[in-house]
């Protein structure tokens, strides 16, 4: 999958307002094939939207479209603490994009699509360990 196709898919799903769920270095990936880092894993991170940050190559997943969960006594909207969560991906550091066809849903909530981003290794070895970001398009 090319970067342009990936960004179009994100934009289309963004319009559905169903959100995204992300894993970083998922334990569901094959260790040998993915060459993923084994030292850190995040799972089931949920975001309401994503956007490119103006003049940068950064893709930002955030919860800026999150609705309030209640009101305070004085009528101000109340939001959950994770509304301030964000995740940034430097698009210039992506080595490969995989549109996973036959995937088992790795997330807590159902996904209609799964895309893996394979980042360039941080050392000088192209076969070195890398971060792998799995993006589930929530159903």
mmCIF file of N, CA and C in Angstrom:
data_model
loop_
_atom_site.group_PDB
_atom_site.id
_atom_site.type_symbol
_atom_site.label_atom_id
_atom_site.label_comp_id
_atom_site.label_asym_id
_atom_site.label_seq_id
_atom_site.Cartn_x
_atom_site.Cartn_y
_atom_site.Cartn_z
ATOM 1 N N UNK A 1 0.852 -1.175 0.000
ATOM 2 C CA UNK A 1 0.000 0.000 0.000
ATOM 3 C C UNK A 1 0.895 1.234 0.000
ATOM 4 N N UNK A 2 0.528 2.199 -0.791
ATOM 5 C CA UNK A 2 1.278 3.446 -0.872
ATOM 6 C C UNK A 2 0.774 4.438 0.184
ATOM 7 N N UNK A 3 1.612 5.423 0.517
ATOM 8 C CA UNK A 3 1.263 6.425 1.521
ATOM 9 C C UNK A 3 -0.019 7.170 1.150
ATOM 10 N N UNK A 4 -0.154 7.533 -0.109
ATOM 11 C CA UNK A 4 -1.342 8.268 -0.544
ATOM 12 C C UNK A 4 -2.613 7.445 -0.307
ATOM 13 N N UNK A 5 -2.587 6.154 -0.626
ATOM 14 C CA UNK A 5 -3.736 5.269 -0.390
ATOM 15 C C UNK A 5 -4.066 5.187 1.100
ATOM 16 N N UNK A 6 -3.021 5.104 1.917
ATOM 17 C CA UNK A 6 -3.186 5.046 3.364
ATOM 18 C C UNK A 6 -3.890 6.303 3.879
ATOM 19 N N UNK A 7 -3.422 7.462 3.425
ATOM 20 C CA UNK A 7 -4.007 8.722 3.885
ATOM 21 C C UNK A 7 -5.452 8.873 3.408
ATOM 22 N N UNK A 8 -5.760 8.402 2.209
ATOM 23 C CA UNK A 8 -7.139 8.440 1.708
ATOM 24 C C UNK A 8 -8.020 7.538 2.565
ATOM 25 N N UNK A 9 -7.532 6.339 2.907
ATOM 26 C CA UNK A 9 -8.300 5.416 3.754
ATOM 27 C C UNK A 9 -8.567 6.031 5.128
ATOM 28 N N UNK A 10 -7.556 6.679 5.705
ATOM 29 C CA UNK A 10 -7.738 7.342 7.005
ATOM 30 C C UNK A 10 -8.785 8.450 6.903
ATOM 31 N N UNK A 11 -8.698 9.246 5.864
ATOM 32 C CA UNK A 11 -9.626 10.357 5.671
ATOM 33 C C UNK A 11 -11.064 9.860 5.525
ATOM 34 N N UNK A 12 -11.261 8.808 4.742
ATOM 35 C CA UNK A 12 -12.603 8.245 4.564
ATOM 36 C C UNK A 12 -13.157 7.727 5.887
ATOM 37 N N UNK A 13 -12.321 7.010 6.634
ATOM 38 C CA UNK A 13 -12.797 6.464 7.906
ATOM 39 C C UNK A 13 -13.021 7.572 8.936
ATOM 40 N N UNK A 14 -12.216 8.605 8.882
ATOM 41 C CA UNK A 14 -12.365 9.750 9.784
ATOM 42 C C UNK A 14 -13.772 10.339 9.659
ATOM 43 N N UNK A 15 -14.282 10.370 8.440
ATOM 44 C CA UNK A 15 -15.606 10.947 8.190
ATOM 45 C C UNK A 15 -16.734 10.115 8.803
ATOM 46 N N UNK A 16 -16.497 8.838 9.080
ATOM 47 C CA UNK A 16 -17.527 7.980 9.687
ATOM 48 C C UNK A 16 -17.715 8.284 11.168
ATOM 49 N N UNK A 17 -16.712 8.917 11.793
ATOM 50 C CA UNK A 17 -16.728 9.258 13.227
ATOM 51 C C UNK A 17 -16.730 8.014 14.130
ATOM 52 N N UNK A 18 -16.324 6.844 13.588
ATOM 53 C CA UNK A 18 -16.300 5.616 14.398
ATOM 54 C C UNK A 18 -14.990 5.451 15.160
ATOM 55 N N UNK A 19 -13.945 6.129 14.731
ATOM 56 C CA UNK A 19 -12.699 6.122 15.479
ATOM 57 C C UNK A 19 -11.708 5.052 15.065
ATOM 58 N N UNK A 20 -10.570 5.095 15.744
ATOM 59 C CA UNK A 20 -9.443 4.228 15.458
ATOM 60 C C UNK A 20 -8.960 3.601 16.757
ATOM 61 N N UNK A 21 -8.435 2.410 16.654
ATOM 62 C CA UNK A 21 -7.779 1.765 17.794
ATOM 63 C C UNK A 21 -6.394 1.329 17.343
ATOM 64 N N UNK A 22 -5.407 1.583 18.206
ATOM 65 C CA UNK A 22 -4.022 1.356 17.826
ATOM 66 C C UNK A 22 -3.304 0.432 18.803
ATOM 67 N N UNK A 23 -2.377 -0.325 18.242
ATOM 68 C CA UNK A 23 -1.415 -1.110 19.008
ATOM 69 C C UNK A 23 -0.032 -0.659 18.567
ATOM 70 N N UNK A 24 0.905 -0.639 19.468
ATOM 71 C CA UNK A 24 2.304 -0.413 19.134
ATOM 72 C C UNK A 24 3.063 -1.683 19.478
ATOM 73 N N UNK A 25 3.701 -2.286 18.478
ATOM 74 C CA UNK A 25 4.480 -3.518 18.656
ATOM 75 C C UNK A 25 3.630 -4.634 19.263
ATOM 76 N N UNK A 26 2.509 -4.888 18.641
ATOM 77 C CA UNK A 26 1.550 -5.861 19.137
ATOM 78 C C UNK A 26 2.149 -7.247 19.306
ATOM 79 N N UNK A 27 1.795 -7.879 20.383
ATOM 80 C CA UNK A 27 2.197 -9.265 20.616
ATOM 81 C C UNK A 27 1.570 -10.219 19.620
ATOM 82 N N UNK A 28 0.592 -9.753 18.846
ATOM 83 C CA UNK A 28 -0.048 -10.584 17.826
ATOM 84 C C UNK A 28 0.778 -10.701 16.546
ATOM 85 N N UNK A 29 1.779 -9.841 16.384
ATOM 86 C CA UNK A 29 2.629 -9.891 15.190
ATOM 87 C C UNK A 29 3.671 -10.991 15.323
ATOM 88 N N UNK A 30 4.002 -11.617 14.231
ATOM 89 C CA UNK A 30 5.069 -12.603 14.210
ATOM 90 C C UNK A 30 6.393 -11.881 14.441
ATOM 91 N N UNK A 31 7.131 -12.280 15.468
ATOM 92 C CA UNK A 31 8.363 -11.582 15.844
ATOM 93 C C UNK A 31 9.420 -11.619 14.746
ATOM 94 N N UNK A 32 9.582 -12.765 14.101
ATOM 95 C CA UNK A 32 10.634 -12.890 13.088
ATOM 96 C C UNK A 32 10.290 -12.121 11.825
ATOM 97 N N UNK A 33 9.043 -12.200 11.370
ATOM 98 C CA UNK A 33 8.662 -11.529 10.132
ATOM 99 C C UNK A 33 8.566 -10.015 10.290
ATOM 100 N N UNK A 34 8.111 -9.555 11.440
ATOM 101 C CA UNK A 34 7.887 -8.119 11.613
ATOM 102 C C UNK A 34 9.141 -7.376 12.058
ATOM 103 N N UNK A 35 10.092 -8.062 12.667
ATOM 104 C CA UNK A 35 11.295 -7.445 13.233
ATOM 105 C C UNK A 35 10.920 -6.326 14.200
ATOM 106 N N UNK A 36 9.820 -6.501 14.915
ATOM 107 C CA UNK A 36 9.337 -5.453 15.804
ATOM 108 C C UNK A 36 10.171 -5.377 17.068
ATOM 109 N N UNK A 37 10.138 -4.220 17.676
ATOM 110 C CA UNK A 37 10.770 -4.046 18.985
ATOM 111 C C UNK A 37 10.050 -4.929 19.994
ATOM 112 N N UNK A 38 10.799 -5.475 20.907
ATOM 113 C CA UNK A 38 10.213 -6.328 21.929
ATOM 114 C C UNK A 38 10.187 -5.641 23.290
ATOM 115 N N UNK A 39 10.727 -4.420 23.382
ATOM 116 C CA UNK A 39 10.890 -3.795 24.684
ATOM 117 C C UNK A 39 9.679 -2.978 25.141
ATOM 118 N N UNK A 40 8.807 -2.537 24.220
ATOM 119 C CA UNK A 40 7.642 -1.746 24.597
ATOM 120 C C UNK A 40 6.455 -2.182 23.752
ATOM 121 N N UNK A 41 5.318 -2.364 24.404
ATOM 122 C CA UNK A 41 4.079 -2.637 23.683
ATOM 123 C C UNK A 41 2.967 -1.822 24.323
ATOM 124 N N UNK A 42 2.192 -1.132 23.490
ATOM 125 C CA UNK A 42 0.969 -0.463 23.928
ATOM 126 C C UNK A 42 -0.170 -1.134 23.193
ATOM 127 N N UNK A 43 -1.286 -1.317 23.866
ATOM 128 C CA UNK A 43 -2.420 -1.926 23.185
ATOM 129 C C UNK A 43 -3.706 -1.183 23.506
ATOM 130 N N UNK A 44 -4.651 -1.340 22.602
ATOM 131 C CA UNK A 44 -5.993 -0.776 22.763
ATOM 132 C C UNK A 44 -5.984 0.695 23.157
ATOM 133 N N UNK A 45 -5.304 1.485 22.333
ATOM 134 C CA UNK A 45 -5.362 2.937 22.472
ATOM 135 C C UNK A 45 -6.444 3.409 21.505
ATOM 136 N N UNK A 46 -7.373 4.220 21.986
ATOM 137 C CA UNK A 46 -8.529 4.620 21.189
ATOM 138 C C UNK A 46 -8.504 6.111 20.900
ATOM 139 N N UNK A 47 -8.803 6.439 19.645
ATOM 140 C CA UNK A 47 -8.806 7.835 19.218
ATOM 141 C C UNK A 47 -10.021 8.095 18.344
ATOM 142 N N UNK A 48 -10.598 9.281 18.487
ATOM 143 C CA UNK A 48 -11.787 9.627 17.716
ATOM 144 C C UNK A 48 -11.458 10.112 16.314
ATOM 145 N N UNK A 49 -10.265 10.625 16.097
ATOM 146 C CA UNK A 49 -9.935 11.168 14.782
ATOM 147 C C UNK A 49 -8.431 11.222 14.550
ATOM 148 N N UNK A 50 -8.075 11.506 13.302
ATOM 149 C CA UNK A 50 -6.669 11.723 12.960
ATOM 150 C C UNK A 50 -6.590 12.840 11.943
ATOM 151 N N UNK A 51 -5.439 13.507 11.935
ATOM 152 C CA UNK A 51 -5.243 14.603 10.991
ATOM 153 C C UNK A 51 -3.751 14.832 10.787
ATOM 154 N N UNK A 52 -3.419 15.366 9.622
ATOM 155 C CA UNK A 52 -2.047 15.789 9.361
ATOM 156 C C UNK A 52 -1.847 17.151 9.989
ATOM 157 N N UNK A 53 -0.725 17.346 10.639
ATOM 158 C CA UNK A 53 -0.436 18.634 11.249
ATOM 159 C C UNK A 53 0.174 19.557 10.203
ATOM 160 N N UNK A 54 -0.530 20.572 9.869
ATOM 161 C CA UNK A 54 -0.246 21.597 8.838
ATOM 162 C C UNK A 54 0.982 21.344 7.968
ATOM 163 N N UNK A 55 2.099 21.943 8.247
ATOM 164 C CA UNK A 55 3.260 21.891 7.364
ATOM 165 C C UNK A 55 4.314 20.876 7.815
ATOM 166 N N UNK A 56 3.892 19.869 8.552
ATOM 167 C CA UNK A 56 4.826 18.854 9.041
ATOM 168 C C UNK A 56 4.449 17.499 8.457
ATOM 169 N N UNK A 57 5.361 16.523 8.542
ATOM 170 C CA UNK A 57 5.010 15.171 8.096
ATOM 171 C C UNK A 57 4.383 14.348 9.236
ATOM 172 N N UNK A 58 3.787 15.023 10.214
ATOM 173 C CA UNK A 58 3.243 14.328 11.380
ATOM 174 C C UNK A 58 1.757 14.039 11.225
ATOM 175 N N UNK A 59 1.413 12.780 11.484
ATOM 176 C CA UNK A 59 0.028 12.348 11.535
ATOM 177 C C UNK A 59 -0.335 12.270 13.009
ATOM 178 N N UNK A 60 -1.400 12.935 13.392
ATOM 179 C CA UNK A 60 -1.792 12.993 14.800
ATOM 180 C C UNK A 60 -3.118 12.262 14.998
ATOM 181 N N UNK A 61 -3.108 11.253 15.863
ATOM 182 C CA UNK A 61 -4.329 10.616 16.325
ATOM 183 C C UNK A 61 -4.685 11.292 17.641
ATOM 184 N N UNK A 62 -5.936 11.735 17.783
ATOM 185 C CA UNK A 62 -6.331 12.460 18.992
ATOM 186 C C UNK A 62 -7.792 12.190 19.312
ATOM 187 N N UNK A 63 -8.252 12.804 20.367
ATOM 188 C CA UNK A 63 -9.641 12.681 20.802
ATOM 189 C C UNK A 63 -10.343 14.027 20.800
ATOM 190 N N UNK A 64 -9.957 14.893 19.898
ATOM 191 C CA UNK A 64 -10.534 16.235 19.860
ATOM 192 C C UNK A 64 -11.999 16.234 19.445
ATOM 193 N N UNK A 65 -12.461 15.144 18.865
ATOM 194 C CA UNK A 65 -13.874 15.040 18.460
ATOM 195 C C UNK A 65 -14.721 14.335 19.518
ATOM 196 N N UNK A 66 -14.159 14.098 20.677
ATOM 197 C CA UNK A 66 -14.864 13.373 21.740
ATOM 198 C C UNK A 66 -15.973 14.234 22.323
ATOM 199 N N UNK A 67 -17.120 13.627 22.539
ATOM 200 C CA UNK A 67 -18.260 14.328 23.140
ATOM 201 C C UNK A 67 -18.132 14.333 24.658
ATOM 202 N N UNK A 68 -18.711 15.324 25.327
ATOM 203 C CA UNK A 68 -18.692 15.337 26.790
ATOM 204 C C UNK A 68 -19.455 14.134 27.350
ATOM 205 N N UNK A 69 -19.053 13.701 28.540
ATOM 206 C CA UNK A 69 -19.729 12.566 29.183
ATOM 207 C C UNK A 69 -20.702 13.025 30.268
ATOM 208 N N UNK A 70 -20.763 14.307 30.501
ATOM 209 C CA UNK A 70 -21.674 14.844 31.506
ATOM 210 C C UNK A 70 -21.479 16.339 31.664
ATOM 211 N N UNK A 71 -22.100 16.873 32.734
ATOM 212 C CA UNK A 71 -21.975 18.295 33.044
ATOM 213 C C UNK A 71 -21.677 18.461 34.522
ATOM 214 N N UNK A 72 -20.889 19.485 34.806
ATOM 215 C CA UNK A 72 -20.616 19.810 36.210
ATOM 216 C C UNK A 72 -21.837 20.528 36.777
ATOM 217 N N UNK A 73 -21.827 20.771 38.068
ATOM 218 C CA UNK A 73 -22.956 21.436 38.725
ATOM 219 C C UNK A 73 -23.217 22.827 38.157
ATOM 220 N N UNK A 74 -22.147 23.478 37.678
ATOM 221 C CA UNK A 74 -22.339 24.821 37.114
ATOM 222 C C UNK A 74 -22.597 24.796 35.601
ATOM 223 N N UNK A 75 -22.838 23.595 35.035
ATOM 224 C CA UNK A 75 -23.228 23.473 33.634
ATOM 225 C C UNK A 75 -22.107 23.334 32.633
ATOM 226 N N UNK A 76 -20.845 23.262 33.101
ATOM 227 C CA UNK A 76 -19.720 23.109 32.171
ATOM 228 C C UNK A 76 -19.614 21.647 31.731
ATOM 229 N N UNK A 77 -19.258 21.422 30.461
ATOM 230 C CA UNK A 77 -19.133 20.038 29.984
ATOM 231 C C UNK A 77 -17.963 19.317 30.649
ATOM 232 N N UNK A 78 -18.165 18.026 30.942
ATOM 233 C CA UNK A 78 -17.138 17.184 31.545
ATOM 234 C C UNK A 78 -16.672 16.153 30.523
ATOM 235 N N UNK A 79 -15.361 15.990 30.439
ATOM 236 C CA UNK A 79 -14.756 15.048 29.506
ATOM 237 C C UNK A 79 -13.925 14.038 30.291
ATOM 238 N N UNK A 80 -13.767 12.815 29.763
ATOM 239 C CA UNK A 80 -12.885 11.851 30.431
ATOM 240 C C UNK A 80 -11.429 12.287 30.274
ATOM 241 N N UNK A 81 -10.565 11.804 31.161
ATOM 242 C CA UNK A 81 -9.164 12.243 31.146
ATOM 243 C C UNK A 81 -8.451 11.850 29.852
ATOM 244 N N UNK A 82 -8.857 10.758 29.195
ATOM 245 C CA UNK A 82 -8.151 10.352 27.974
ATOM 246 C C UNK A 82 -8.431 11.266 26.786
ATOM 247 N N UNK A 83 -9.310 12.242 26.955
ATOM 248 C CA UNK A 83 -9.573 13.182 25.873
ATOM 249 C C UNK A 83 -8.304 13.956 25.509
ATOM 250 N N UNK A 84 -7.353 14.060 26.425
ATOM 251 C CA UNK A 84 -6.099 14.771 26.170
ATOM 252 C C UNK A 84 -5.032 13.884 25.535
ATOM 253 N N UNK A 85 -5.324 12.606 25.308
ATOM 254 C CA UNK A 85 -4.351 11.684 24.725
ATOM 255 C C UNK A 85 -4.167 11.950 23.240
ATOM 256 N N UNK A 86 -2.937 11.805 22.796
ATOM 257 C CA UNK A 86 -2.612 11.928 21.377
ATOM 258 C C UNK A 86 -1.471 10.980 21.054
ATOM 259 N N UNK A 87 -1.373 10.621 19.783
ATOM 260 C CA UNK A 87 -0.251 9.817 19.302
ATOM 261 C C UNK A 87 0.178 10.408 17.974
ATOM 262 N N UNK A 88 1.478 10.611 17.818
ATOM 263 C CA UNK A 88 2.023 11.229 16.612
ATOM 264 C C UNK A 88 2.879 10.214 15.865
ATOM 265 N N UNK A 89 2.719 10.185 14.547
ATOM 266 C CA UNK A 89 3.513 9.307 13.698
ATOM 267 C C UNK A 89 4.175 10.161 12.629
ATOM 268 N N UNK A 90 5.494 10.066 12.548
ATOM 269 C CA UNK A 90 6.247 10.798 11.528
ATOM 270 C C UNK A 90 6.158 10.001 10.228
ATOM 271 N N UNK A 91 5.403 10.515 9.272
ATOM 272 C CA UNK A 91 5.174 9.813 8.012
ATOM 273 C C UNK A 91 6.462 9.590 7.222
ATOM 274 N N UNK A 92 7.460 10.429 7.434
ATOM 275 C CA UNK A 92 8.726 10.264 6.716
ATOM 276 C C UNK A 92 9.541 9.092 7.256
ATOM 277 N N UNK A 93 9.141 8.535 8.372
ATOM 278 C CA UNK A 93 9.863 7.415 8.995
ATOM 279 C C UNK A 93 9.203 6.066 8.713
ATOM 280 N N UNK A 94 8.149 6.054 7.869
ATOM 281 C CA UNK A 94 7.468 4.801 7.536
ATOM 282 C C UNK A 94 8.233 4.100 6.416
ATOM 283 N N UNK A 95 8.595 2.844 6.663
ATOM 284 C CA UNK A 95 9.272 2.056 5.639
ATOM 285 C C UNK A 95 8.263 1.333 4.747
ATOM 286 N N UNK A 96 7.226 0.756 5.356
ATOM 287 C CA UNK A 96 6.242 -0.010 4.578
ATOM 288 C C UNK A 96 4.877 0.100 5.232
ATOM 289 N N UNK A 97 3.843 0.003 4.401
ATOM 290 C CA UNK A 97 2.457 0.045 4.866
ATOM 291 C C UNK A 97 1.778 -1.222 4.374
ATOM 292 N N UNK A 98 1.209 -1.973 5.310
ATOM 293 C CA UNK A 98 0.553 -3.234 4.972
ATOM 294 C C UNK A 98 -0.937 -3.136 5.258
ATOM 295 N N UNK A 99 -1.744 -3.288 4.229
ATOM 296 C CA UNK A 99 -3.192 -3.372 4.378
ATOM 297 C C UNK A 99 -3.490 -4.851 4.620
ATOM 298 N N UNK A 100 -3.669 -5.224 5.873
ATOM 299 C CA UNK A 100 -3.808 -6.631 6.246
ATOM 300 C C UNK A 100 -5.168 -7.137 5.774
ATOM 301 N N UNK A 101 -5.155 -8.191 4.963
ATOM 302 C CA UNK A 101 -6.387 -8.703 4.367
ATOM 303 C C UNK A 101 -7.133 -9.664 5.281
ATOM 304 N N UNK A 102 -6.500 -10.741 5.655
ATOM 305 C CA UNK A 102 -7.150 -11.746 6.501
ATOM 306 C C UNK A 102 -6.613 -11.614 7.913
ATOM 307 N N UNK A 103 -7.245 -10.743 8.692
ATOM 308 C CA UNK A 103 -6.735 -10.500 10.039
ATOM 309 C C UNK A 103 -7.738 -10.995 11.082
ATOM 310 N N UNK A 104 -7.169 -11.466 12.159
ATOM 311 C CA UNK A 104 -7.984 -11.732 13.332
ATOM 312 C C UNK A 104 -8.047 -10.411 14.070
ATOM 313 N N UNK A 105 -9.211 -10.071 14.574
ATOM 314 C CA UNK A 105 -9.337 -8.783 15.242
ATOM 315 C C UNK A 105 -8.597 -8.831 16.575
ATOM 316 N N UNK A 106 -7.550 -8.028 16.692
ATOM 317 C CA UNK A 106 -6.676 -8.015 17.851
ATOM 318 C C UNK A 106 -7.168 -7.070 18.935
ATOM 319 N N UNK A 107 -8.190 -6.298 18.626
ATOM 320 C CA UNK A 107 -8.608 -5.235 19.516
ATOM 321 C C UNK A 107 -9.807 -5.637 20.366
ATOM 322 N N UNK A 108 -10.063 -4.849 21.384
ATOM 323 C CA UNK A 108 -11.197 -5.074 22.279
ATOM 324 C C UNK A 108 -12.531 -4.891 21.547
ATOM 325 N N UNK A 109 -12.585 -3.924 20.641
ATOM 326 C CA UNK A 109 -13.788 -3.656 19.863
ATOM 327 C C UNK A 109 -13.549 -4.088 18.419
ATOM 328 N N UNK A 110 -14.607 -4.413 17.687
ATOM 329 C CA UNK A 110 -14.424 -4.904 16.314
ATOM 330 C C UNK A 110 -13.815 -3.861 15.384
ATOM 331 N N UNK A 111 -12.984 -4.340 14.472
ATOM 332 C CA UNK A 111 -12.379 -3.495 13.436
ATOM 333 C C UNK A 111 -12.844 -3.988 12.078
ATOM 334 N N UNK A 112 -13.097 -3.037 11.181
ATOM 335 C CA UNK A 112 -13.471 -3.423 9.825
ATOM 336 C C UNK A 112 -12.257 -3.472 8.898
ATOM 337 N N UNK A 113 -11.155 -2.902 9.358
ATOM 338 C CA UNK A 113 -9.932 -2.872 8.554
ATOM 339 C C UNK A 113 -8.742 -2.770 9.489
ATOM 340 N N UNK A 114 -7.611 -3.334 9.054
ATOM 341 C CA UNK A 114 -6.387 -3.269 9.853
ATOM 342 C C UNK A 114 -5.225 -2.920 8.934
ATOM 343 N N UNK A 115 -4.481 -1.906 9.325
ATOM 344 C CA UNK A 115 -3.300 -1.488 8.571
ATOM 345 C C UNK A 115 -2.107 -1.462 9.521
ATOM 346 N N UNK A 116 -1.006 -2.080 9.097
ATOM 347 C CA UNK A 116 0.243 -2.059 9.863
ATOM 348 C C UNK A 116 1.210 -1.077 9.229
ATOM 349 N N UNK A 117 1.805 -0.243 10.060
ATOM 350 C CA UNK A 117 2.867 0.662 9.625
ATOM 351 C C UNK A 117 4.187 0.123 10.158
ATOM 352 N N UNK A 118 5.108 -0.165 9.269
ATOM 353 C CA UNK A 118 6.441 -0.634 9.646
ATOM 354 C C UNK A 118 7.378 0.562 9.541
ATOM 355 N N UNK A 119 7.888 0.992 10.662
ATOM 356 C CA UNK A 119 8.757 2.158 10.706
ATOM 357 C C UNK A 119 10.199 1.731 10.399
ATOM 358 N N UNK A 120 11.006 2.669 9.912
ATOM 359 C CA UNK A 120 12.419 2.371 9.695
ATOM 360 C C UNK A 120 13.084 2.063 11.033
ATOM 361 N N UNK A 121 14.046 1.142 11.025
ATOM 362 C CA UNK A 121 14.796 0.887 12.267
ATOM 363 C C UNK A 121 15.522 2.160 12.699
ATOM 364 N N UNK A 122 15.708 2.311 13.987
ATOM 365 C CA UNK A 122 16.357 3.508 14.503
ATOM 366 C C UNK A 122 17.874 3.418 14.460
ATOM 367 N N UNK A 123 18.401 2.226 14.179
ATOM 368 C CA UNK A 123 19.856 2.099 14.059
ATOM 369 C C UNK A 123 20.230 2.092 12.575
ATOM 370 N N UNK A 124 21.470 1.822 12.269
ATOM 371 C CA UNK A 124 21.942 1.866 10.887
ATOM 372 C C UNK A 124 21.708 0.568 10.117
ATOM 373 N N UNK A 125 21.068 -0.406 10.728
ATOM 374 C CA UNK A 125 20.865 -1.701 10.097
ATOM 375 C C UNK A 125 19.439 -1.805 9.589
ATOM 376 N N UNK A 126 19.267 -1.959 8.287
ATOM 377 C CA UNK A 126 17.927 -2.023 7.711
ATOM 378 C C UNK A 126 17.158 -3.262 8.155
ATOM 379 N N UNK A 127 17.869 -4.279 8.634
ATOM 380 C CA UNK A 127 17.169 -5.455 9.135
ATOM 381 C C UNK A 127 17.050 -5.425 10.663
ATOM 382 N N UNK A 128 17.324 -4.263 11.265
ATOM 383 C CA UNK A 128 17.223 -4.107 12.718
ATOM 384 C C UNK A 128 15.785 -4.043 13.182
ATOM 385 N N UNK A 129 15.607 -4.033 14.475
ATOM 386 C CA UNK A 129 14.256 -3.978 15.040
ATOM 387 C C UNK A 129 13.635 -2.611 14.803
ATOM 388 N N UNK A 130 12.336 -2.620 14.639
ATOM 389 C CA UNK A 130 11.590 -1.416 14.295
ATOM 390 C C UNK A 130 10.294 -1.371 15.095
ATOM 391 N N UNK A 131 9.694 -0.196 15.140
ATOM 392 C CA UNK A 131 8.361 -0.071 15.704
ATOM 393 C C UNK A 131 7.352 -0.446 14.628
ATOM 394 N N UNK A 132 6.308 -1.141 15.061
ATOM 395 C CA UNK A 132 5.207 -1.492 14.162
ATOM 396 C C UNK A 132 3.923 -0.971 14.808
ATOM 397 N N UNK A 133 3.218 -0.108 14.077
ATOM 398 C CA UNK A 133 1.965 0.464 14.563
ATOM 399 C C UNK A 133 0.828 -0.220 13.820
ATOM 400 N N UNK A 134 -0.074 -0.852 14.561
ATOM 401 C CA UNK A 134 -1.251 -1.503 13.979
ATOM 402 C C UNK A 134 -2.442 -0.573 14.213
ATOM 403 N N UNK A 135 -3.129 -0.230 13.123
ATOM 404 C CA UNK A 135 -4.255 0.697 13.187
ATOM 405 C C UNK A 135 -5.526 -0.033 12.800
ATOM 406 N N UNK A 136 -6.434 -0.160 13.756
ATOM 407 C CA UNK A 136 -7.729 -0.761 13.493
ATOM 408 C C UNK A 136 -8.761 0.323 13.212
ATOM 409 N N UNK A 137 -9.496 0.172 12.124
ATOM 410 C CA UNK A 137 -10.573 1.102 11.793
ATOM 411 C C UNK A 137 -11.828 0.537 12.468
ATOM 412 N N UNK A 138 -12.298 1.224 13.492
ATOM 413 C CA UNK A 138 -13.402 0.692 14.291
ATOM 414 C C UNK A 138 -14.667 0.536 13.447
ATOM 415 N N UNK A 139 -15.321 -0.609 13.657
ATOM 416 C CA UNK A 139 -16.551 -0.931 12.897
ATOM 417 C C UNK A 139 -17.749 -0.189 13.458
#
